[in-house]
Short mmCIF file of C-alpha atoms and ligand atoms in Angstrom, two decimals:
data_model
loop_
_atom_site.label_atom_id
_atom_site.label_comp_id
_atom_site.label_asym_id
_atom_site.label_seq_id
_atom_site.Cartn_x
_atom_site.Cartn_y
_atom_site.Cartn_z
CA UNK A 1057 0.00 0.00 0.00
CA UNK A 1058 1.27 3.45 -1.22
CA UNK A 1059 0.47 5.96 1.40
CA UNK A 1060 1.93 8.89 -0.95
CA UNK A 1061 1.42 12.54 0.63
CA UNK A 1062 -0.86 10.67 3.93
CA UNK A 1063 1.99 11.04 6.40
CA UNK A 1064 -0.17 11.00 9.92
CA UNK A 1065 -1.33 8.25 12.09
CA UNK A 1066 1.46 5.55 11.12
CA UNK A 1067 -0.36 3.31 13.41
CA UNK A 1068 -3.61 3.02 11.29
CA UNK A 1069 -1.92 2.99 8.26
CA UNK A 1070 -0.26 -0.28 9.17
CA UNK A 1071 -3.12 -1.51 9.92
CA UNK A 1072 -4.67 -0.99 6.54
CA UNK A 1073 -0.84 -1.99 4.46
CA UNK A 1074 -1.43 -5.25 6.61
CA UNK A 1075 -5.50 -5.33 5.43
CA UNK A 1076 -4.36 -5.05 2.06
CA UNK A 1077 -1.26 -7.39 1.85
CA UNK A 1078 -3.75 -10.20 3.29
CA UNK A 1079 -5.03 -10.47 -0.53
CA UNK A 1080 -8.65 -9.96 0.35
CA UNK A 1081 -9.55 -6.97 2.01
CA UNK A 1082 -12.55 -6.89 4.49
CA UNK A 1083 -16.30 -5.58 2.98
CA UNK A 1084 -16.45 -2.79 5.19
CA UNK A 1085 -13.86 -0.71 7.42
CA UNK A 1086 -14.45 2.00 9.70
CA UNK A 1087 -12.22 5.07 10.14
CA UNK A 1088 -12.58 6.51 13.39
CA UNK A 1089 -10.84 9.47 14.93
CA UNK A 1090 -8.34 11.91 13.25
CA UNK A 1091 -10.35 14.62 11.54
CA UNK A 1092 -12.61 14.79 9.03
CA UNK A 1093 -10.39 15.66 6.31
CA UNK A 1094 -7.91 12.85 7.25
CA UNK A 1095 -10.34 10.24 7.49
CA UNK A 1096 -11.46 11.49 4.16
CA UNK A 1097 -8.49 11.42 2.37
CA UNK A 1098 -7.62 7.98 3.52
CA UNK A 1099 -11.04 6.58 2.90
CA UNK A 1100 -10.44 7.61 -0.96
CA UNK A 1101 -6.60 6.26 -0.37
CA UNK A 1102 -7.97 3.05 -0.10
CA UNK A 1103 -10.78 3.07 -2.50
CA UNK A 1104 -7.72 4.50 -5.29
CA UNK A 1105 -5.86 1.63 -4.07
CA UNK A 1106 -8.75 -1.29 -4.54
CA UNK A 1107 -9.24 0.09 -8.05
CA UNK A 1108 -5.94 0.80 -9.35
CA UNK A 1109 -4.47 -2.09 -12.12
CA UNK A 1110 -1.09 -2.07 -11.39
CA UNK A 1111 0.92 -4.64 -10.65
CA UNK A 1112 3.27 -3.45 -8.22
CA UNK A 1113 2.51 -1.19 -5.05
CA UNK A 1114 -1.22 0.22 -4.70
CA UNK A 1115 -2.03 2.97 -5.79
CA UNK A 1116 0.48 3.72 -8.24
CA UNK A 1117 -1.42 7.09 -9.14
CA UNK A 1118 -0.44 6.64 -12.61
CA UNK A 1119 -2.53 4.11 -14.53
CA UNK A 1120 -6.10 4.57 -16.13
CA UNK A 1121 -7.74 3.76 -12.60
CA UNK A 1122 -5.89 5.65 -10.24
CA UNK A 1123 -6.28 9.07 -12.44
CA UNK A 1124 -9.84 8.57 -12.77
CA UNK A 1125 -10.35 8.17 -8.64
CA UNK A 1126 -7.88 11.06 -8.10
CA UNK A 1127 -10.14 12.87 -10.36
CA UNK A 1128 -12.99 11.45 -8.14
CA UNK A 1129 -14.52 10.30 -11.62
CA UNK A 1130 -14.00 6.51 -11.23
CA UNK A 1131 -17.17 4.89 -11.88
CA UNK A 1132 -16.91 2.22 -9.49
CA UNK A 1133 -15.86 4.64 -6.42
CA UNK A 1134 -19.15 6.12 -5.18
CA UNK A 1135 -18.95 8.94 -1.98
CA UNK A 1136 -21.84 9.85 -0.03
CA UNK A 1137 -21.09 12.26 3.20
CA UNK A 1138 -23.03 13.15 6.14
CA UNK A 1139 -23.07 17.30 7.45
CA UNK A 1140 -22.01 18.44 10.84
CA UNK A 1141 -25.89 18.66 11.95
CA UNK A 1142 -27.07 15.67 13.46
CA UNK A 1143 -29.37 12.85 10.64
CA UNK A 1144 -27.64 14.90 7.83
CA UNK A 1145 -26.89 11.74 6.48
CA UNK A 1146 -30.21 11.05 5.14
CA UNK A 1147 -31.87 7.16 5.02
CA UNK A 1148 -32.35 7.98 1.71
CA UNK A 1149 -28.99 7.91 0.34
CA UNK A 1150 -28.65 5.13 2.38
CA UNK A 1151 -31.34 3.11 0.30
CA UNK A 1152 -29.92 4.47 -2.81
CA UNK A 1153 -26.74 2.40 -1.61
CA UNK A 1154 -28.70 -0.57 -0.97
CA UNK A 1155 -30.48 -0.41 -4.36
CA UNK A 1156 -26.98 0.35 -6.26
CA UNK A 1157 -24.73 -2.08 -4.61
CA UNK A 1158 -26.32 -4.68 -6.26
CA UNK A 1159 -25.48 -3.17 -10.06
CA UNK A 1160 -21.89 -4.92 -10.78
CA UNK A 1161 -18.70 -2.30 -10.78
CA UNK A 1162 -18.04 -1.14 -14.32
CA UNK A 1163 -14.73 -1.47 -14.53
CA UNK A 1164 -12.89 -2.29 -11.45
CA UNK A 1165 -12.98 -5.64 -9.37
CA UNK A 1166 -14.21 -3.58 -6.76
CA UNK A 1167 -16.96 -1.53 -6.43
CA UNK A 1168 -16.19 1.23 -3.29
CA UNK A 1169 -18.62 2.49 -1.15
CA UNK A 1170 -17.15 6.00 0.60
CA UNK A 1171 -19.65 7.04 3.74
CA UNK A 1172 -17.92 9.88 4.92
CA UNK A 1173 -19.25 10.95 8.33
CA UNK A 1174 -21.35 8.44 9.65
CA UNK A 1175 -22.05 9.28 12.83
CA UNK A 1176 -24.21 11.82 11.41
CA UNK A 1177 -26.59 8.98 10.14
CA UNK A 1178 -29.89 8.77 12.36
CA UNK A 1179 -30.08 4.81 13.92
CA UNK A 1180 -32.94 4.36 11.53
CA UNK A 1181 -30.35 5.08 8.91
CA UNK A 1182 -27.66 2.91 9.93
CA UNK A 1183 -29.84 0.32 10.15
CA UNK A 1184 -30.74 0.68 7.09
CA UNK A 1185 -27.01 0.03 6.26
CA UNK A 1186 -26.80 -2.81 8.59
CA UNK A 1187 -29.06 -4.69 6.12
CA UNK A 1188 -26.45 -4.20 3.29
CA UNK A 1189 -23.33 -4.84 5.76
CA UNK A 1190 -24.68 -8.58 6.60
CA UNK A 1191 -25.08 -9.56 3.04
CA UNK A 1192 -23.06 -7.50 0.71
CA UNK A 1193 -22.29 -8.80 -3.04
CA UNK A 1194 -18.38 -10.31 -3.17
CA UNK A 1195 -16.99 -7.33 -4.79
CA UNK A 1196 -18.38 -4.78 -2.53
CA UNK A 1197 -16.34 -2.34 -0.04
CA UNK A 1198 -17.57 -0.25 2.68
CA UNK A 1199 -15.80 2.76 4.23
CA UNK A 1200 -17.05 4.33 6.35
CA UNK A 1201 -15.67 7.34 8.34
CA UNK A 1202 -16.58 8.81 11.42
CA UNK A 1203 -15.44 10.94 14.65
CA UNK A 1204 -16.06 8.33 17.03
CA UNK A 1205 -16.55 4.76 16.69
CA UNK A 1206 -18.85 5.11 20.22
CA UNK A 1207 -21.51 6.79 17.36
CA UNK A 1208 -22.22 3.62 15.69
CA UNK A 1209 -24.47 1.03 16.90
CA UNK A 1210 -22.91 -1.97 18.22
CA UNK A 1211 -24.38 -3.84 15.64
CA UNK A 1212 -22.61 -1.82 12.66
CA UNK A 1213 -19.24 -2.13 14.78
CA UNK A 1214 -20.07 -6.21 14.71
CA UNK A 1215 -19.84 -6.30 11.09
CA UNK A 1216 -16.94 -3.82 10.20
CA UNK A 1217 -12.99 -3.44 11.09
CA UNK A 1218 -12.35 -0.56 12.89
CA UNK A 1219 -9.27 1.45 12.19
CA UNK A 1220 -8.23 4.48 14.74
CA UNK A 1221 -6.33 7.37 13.57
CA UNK A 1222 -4.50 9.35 15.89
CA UNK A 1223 -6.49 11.54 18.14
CA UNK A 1224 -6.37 15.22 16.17
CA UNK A 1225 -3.89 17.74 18.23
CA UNK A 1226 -6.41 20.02 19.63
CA UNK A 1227 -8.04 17.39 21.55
CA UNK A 1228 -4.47 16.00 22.89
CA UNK A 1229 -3.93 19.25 24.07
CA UNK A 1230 -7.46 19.39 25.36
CA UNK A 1231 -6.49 15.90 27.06
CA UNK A 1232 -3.09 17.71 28.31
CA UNK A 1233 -5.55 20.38 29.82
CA UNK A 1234 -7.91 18.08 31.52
CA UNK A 1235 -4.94 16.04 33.55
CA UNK A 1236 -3.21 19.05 34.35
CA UNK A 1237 -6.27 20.70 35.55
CA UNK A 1238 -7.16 17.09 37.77
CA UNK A 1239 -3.51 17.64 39.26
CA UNK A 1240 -3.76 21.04 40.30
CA UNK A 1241 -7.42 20.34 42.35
CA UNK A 1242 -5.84 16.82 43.15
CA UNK A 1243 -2.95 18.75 45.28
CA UNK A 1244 -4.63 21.32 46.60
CA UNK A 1245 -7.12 18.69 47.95
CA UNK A 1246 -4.56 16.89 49.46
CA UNK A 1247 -2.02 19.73 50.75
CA UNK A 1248 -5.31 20.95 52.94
CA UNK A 1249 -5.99 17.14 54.23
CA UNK A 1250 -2.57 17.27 55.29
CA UNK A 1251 -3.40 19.88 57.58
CA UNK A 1252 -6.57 18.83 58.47
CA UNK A 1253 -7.48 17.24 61.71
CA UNK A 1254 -8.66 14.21 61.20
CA UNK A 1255 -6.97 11.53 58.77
CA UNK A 1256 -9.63 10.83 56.50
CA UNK A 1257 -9.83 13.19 53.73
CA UNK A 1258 -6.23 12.16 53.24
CA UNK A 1259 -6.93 9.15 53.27
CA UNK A 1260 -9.71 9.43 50.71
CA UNK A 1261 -7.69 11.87 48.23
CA UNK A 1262 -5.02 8.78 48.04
CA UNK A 1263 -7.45 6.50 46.99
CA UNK A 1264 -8.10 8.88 43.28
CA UNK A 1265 -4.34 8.35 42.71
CA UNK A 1266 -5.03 4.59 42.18
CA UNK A 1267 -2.17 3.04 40.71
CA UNK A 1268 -1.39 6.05 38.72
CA UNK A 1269 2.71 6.61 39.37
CA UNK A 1270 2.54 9.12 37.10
CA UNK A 1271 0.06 11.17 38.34
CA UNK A 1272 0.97 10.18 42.17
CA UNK A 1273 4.54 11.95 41.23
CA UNK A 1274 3.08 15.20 39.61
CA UNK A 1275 0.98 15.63 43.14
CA UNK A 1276 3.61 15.32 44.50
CA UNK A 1277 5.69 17.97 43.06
CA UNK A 1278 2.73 20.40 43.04
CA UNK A 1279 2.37 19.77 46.92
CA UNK A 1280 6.08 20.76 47.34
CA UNK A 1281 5.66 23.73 45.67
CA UNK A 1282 2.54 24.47 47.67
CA UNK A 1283 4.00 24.30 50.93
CA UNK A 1284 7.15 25.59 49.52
CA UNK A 1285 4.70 29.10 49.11
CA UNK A 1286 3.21 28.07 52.50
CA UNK A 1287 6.82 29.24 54.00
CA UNK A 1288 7.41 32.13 52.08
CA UNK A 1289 4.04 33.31 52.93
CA UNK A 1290 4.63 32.09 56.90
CA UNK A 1291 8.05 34.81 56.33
CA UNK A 1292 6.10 37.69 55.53
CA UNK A 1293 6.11 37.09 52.07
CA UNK A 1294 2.58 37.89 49.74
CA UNK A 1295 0.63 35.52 48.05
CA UNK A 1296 -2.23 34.94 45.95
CA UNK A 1297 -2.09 31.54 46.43
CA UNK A 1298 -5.03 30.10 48.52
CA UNK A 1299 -4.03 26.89 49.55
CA UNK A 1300 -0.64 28.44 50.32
CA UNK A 1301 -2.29 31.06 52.64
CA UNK A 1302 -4.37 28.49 54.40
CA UNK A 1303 -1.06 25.96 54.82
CA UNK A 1304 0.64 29.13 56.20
CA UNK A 1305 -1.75 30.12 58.53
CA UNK A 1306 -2.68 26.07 59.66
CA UNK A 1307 1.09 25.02 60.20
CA UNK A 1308 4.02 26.52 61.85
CA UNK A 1309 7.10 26.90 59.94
CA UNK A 1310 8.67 23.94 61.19
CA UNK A 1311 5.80 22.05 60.13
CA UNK A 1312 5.69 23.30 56.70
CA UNK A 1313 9.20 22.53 56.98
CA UNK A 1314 9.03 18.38 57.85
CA UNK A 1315 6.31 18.41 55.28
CA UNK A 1316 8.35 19.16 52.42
CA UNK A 1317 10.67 17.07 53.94
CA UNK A 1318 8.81 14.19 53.77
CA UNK A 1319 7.77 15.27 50.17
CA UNK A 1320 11.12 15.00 48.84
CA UNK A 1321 11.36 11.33 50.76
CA UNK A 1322 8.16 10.15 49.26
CA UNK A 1323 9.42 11.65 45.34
CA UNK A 1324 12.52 9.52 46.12
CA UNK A 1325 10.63 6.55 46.52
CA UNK A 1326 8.88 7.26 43.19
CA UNK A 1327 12.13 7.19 41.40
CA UNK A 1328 13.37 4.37 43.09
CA UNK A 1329 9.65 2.31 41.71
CA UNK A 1330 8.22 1.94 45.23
CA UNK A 1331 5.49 -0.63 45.56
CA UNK A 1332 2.48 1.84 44.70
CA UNK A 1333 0.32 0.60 47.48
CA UNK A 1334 3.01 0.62 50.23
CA UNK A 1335 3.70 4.25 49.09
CA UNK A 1336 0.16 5.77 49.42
CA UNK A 1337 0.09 4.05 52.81
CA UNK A 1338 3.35 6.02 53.63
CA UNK A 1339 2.25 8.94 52.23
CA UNK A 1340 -0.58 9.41 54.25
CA UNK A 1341 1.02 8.15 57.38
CA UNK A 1342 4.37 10.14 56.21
CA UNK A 1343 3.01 13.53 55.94
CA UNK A 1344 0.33 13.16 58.55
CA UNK A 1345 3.46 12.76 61.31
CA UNK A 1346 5.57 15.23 59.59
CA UNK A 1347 2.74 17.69 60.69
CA UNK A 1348 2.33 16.80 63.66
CA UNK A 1349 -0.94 15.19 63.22
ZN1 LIG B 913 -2.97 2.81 -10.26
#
């Protein structure tokens, strides 16, 4: 499979080399993820590659076939694509499917079936398509493309191979956003339990660390710097910060002092791969002693 100028998700387009290089490729594939002009330029990709004649690697962009799909004039490569809005991919052109995909291709061995956003069909619709996906005539190929394979109904999914592309960068850095955002409230929480007087929101705030090391060590670091501000505040120093201001005003500085202490002990352990279990035990205990509490 030539991937020519498709240079993202390397991942999914293993996958499909490794679909195509098993001889027969499945009747229907589903591109999830990516965006919606990825998903759409590797759906026709694919549907260049199952038409084009030559012998070597697919497409080869140069014979009869492949300039007819690139010119999206291939009579056997027929696109149908769903809007943004919600059922914008009408039942009806999913009928018209049904009724054509029983017409033989014209010219290719395949005849290629390009639904580009699916998840905008309605579940009437994709039932509708279900009914073609059980039976479909030998030479028939589905692709189908959509934002999120969750969209489909789990009877589509049954009857299709799903390929993922990677995630589009907006929503990694959305992702990014969302964790950092979970470690920020995460310490906070805990740098106050720390304080508090009895052991049990501690205790509790351990448990959503789970057996995430990762996420145990950023806490971590964010604590430090909390009560690190806790002191500065505690030496006359201003601050915005609230947690800081309430660590400053709920410990002495000696306390702040052990605390951070036993921060740095329990980051050690981290790098040195602690049991995860034994080390939220000792952090609570840890921290709880280093303040006295
Ligand atoms: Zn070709």
């Amino acid at each position: 499979m030539n991937f020519g100028s498709f240079h993202t998700s390397p991942q999914a387009c293993r996958q499909i080399a490794g679909l195509m290089d098993a001889g027969r490729f499945p009747h229907a594939v589903l591109l999830e993820s990516g965006t919606a002009e990825e998903r759409k330029k590797l759906a026709r990709l694919i549907a260049q590659a199952l038409v084009c004649t030559a012998p070597g690697e697919r497409p080869c962009g140069k014979c009869t076939a492949c300039q007819k799909a690139c010119a999206q004039a291939h009579p056997d490569i027929l696109e149908a694509e769903g809007g943004e809005a919600a059922r914008s991919f009408h039942i009806e052109t999913v009928r018209q499917v049904r009724e054509d995909v029983s017409i033989l291709p014209n010219e290719a061995l395949s005849k290629v079936y390009l639904l580009l956003n699916a998840q905008s069909m309605s579940p009437q619709a994709q039932n509708a398509l279900l009914k073609v996906l059980e039976e479909p005539p030998a030479y028939a190929v589905f692709l189908l493309t959509c934002d999120s394979k969750t969209k489909m109904l789990a009877t589509i999914l049954s009857r299709v191979i799903t390929v993922t592309l990677d995630a589009p960068a907006q929503e990694l850095t959305a992702a990014a956003g969302k964790k950092e955002q979970k470690i920020n409230d995460l310490s906070e929480q805990m740098a106050r339990a720390v304080a508090a007087t009895s052991e049990f929101p501690l205790l509790s705030l351990t448990g959503k660390l789970e057996k995430d090391k990762e996420l145990t060590a950023a806490c971590l670091a964010r604590m430090t710097l909390l009560f690190r501000e806790a002191i500065r505040i505690s030496c006359g120093m201003e601050s915005a910060d609230e947690t800081a201001r309430y660590l400053a005003g709920a410990l002495t500085q000696e306390r702040l002092l052990a605390a951070i202490e036993a921060l740095d002990a329990l980051n050690l352990s981290i790098l040195h791969n602690a049991n995860q279990n034994l080390l939220i035990t000792r952090l609570c205990s840890t921290l709880r002693r280093a303040v006295g509490k």
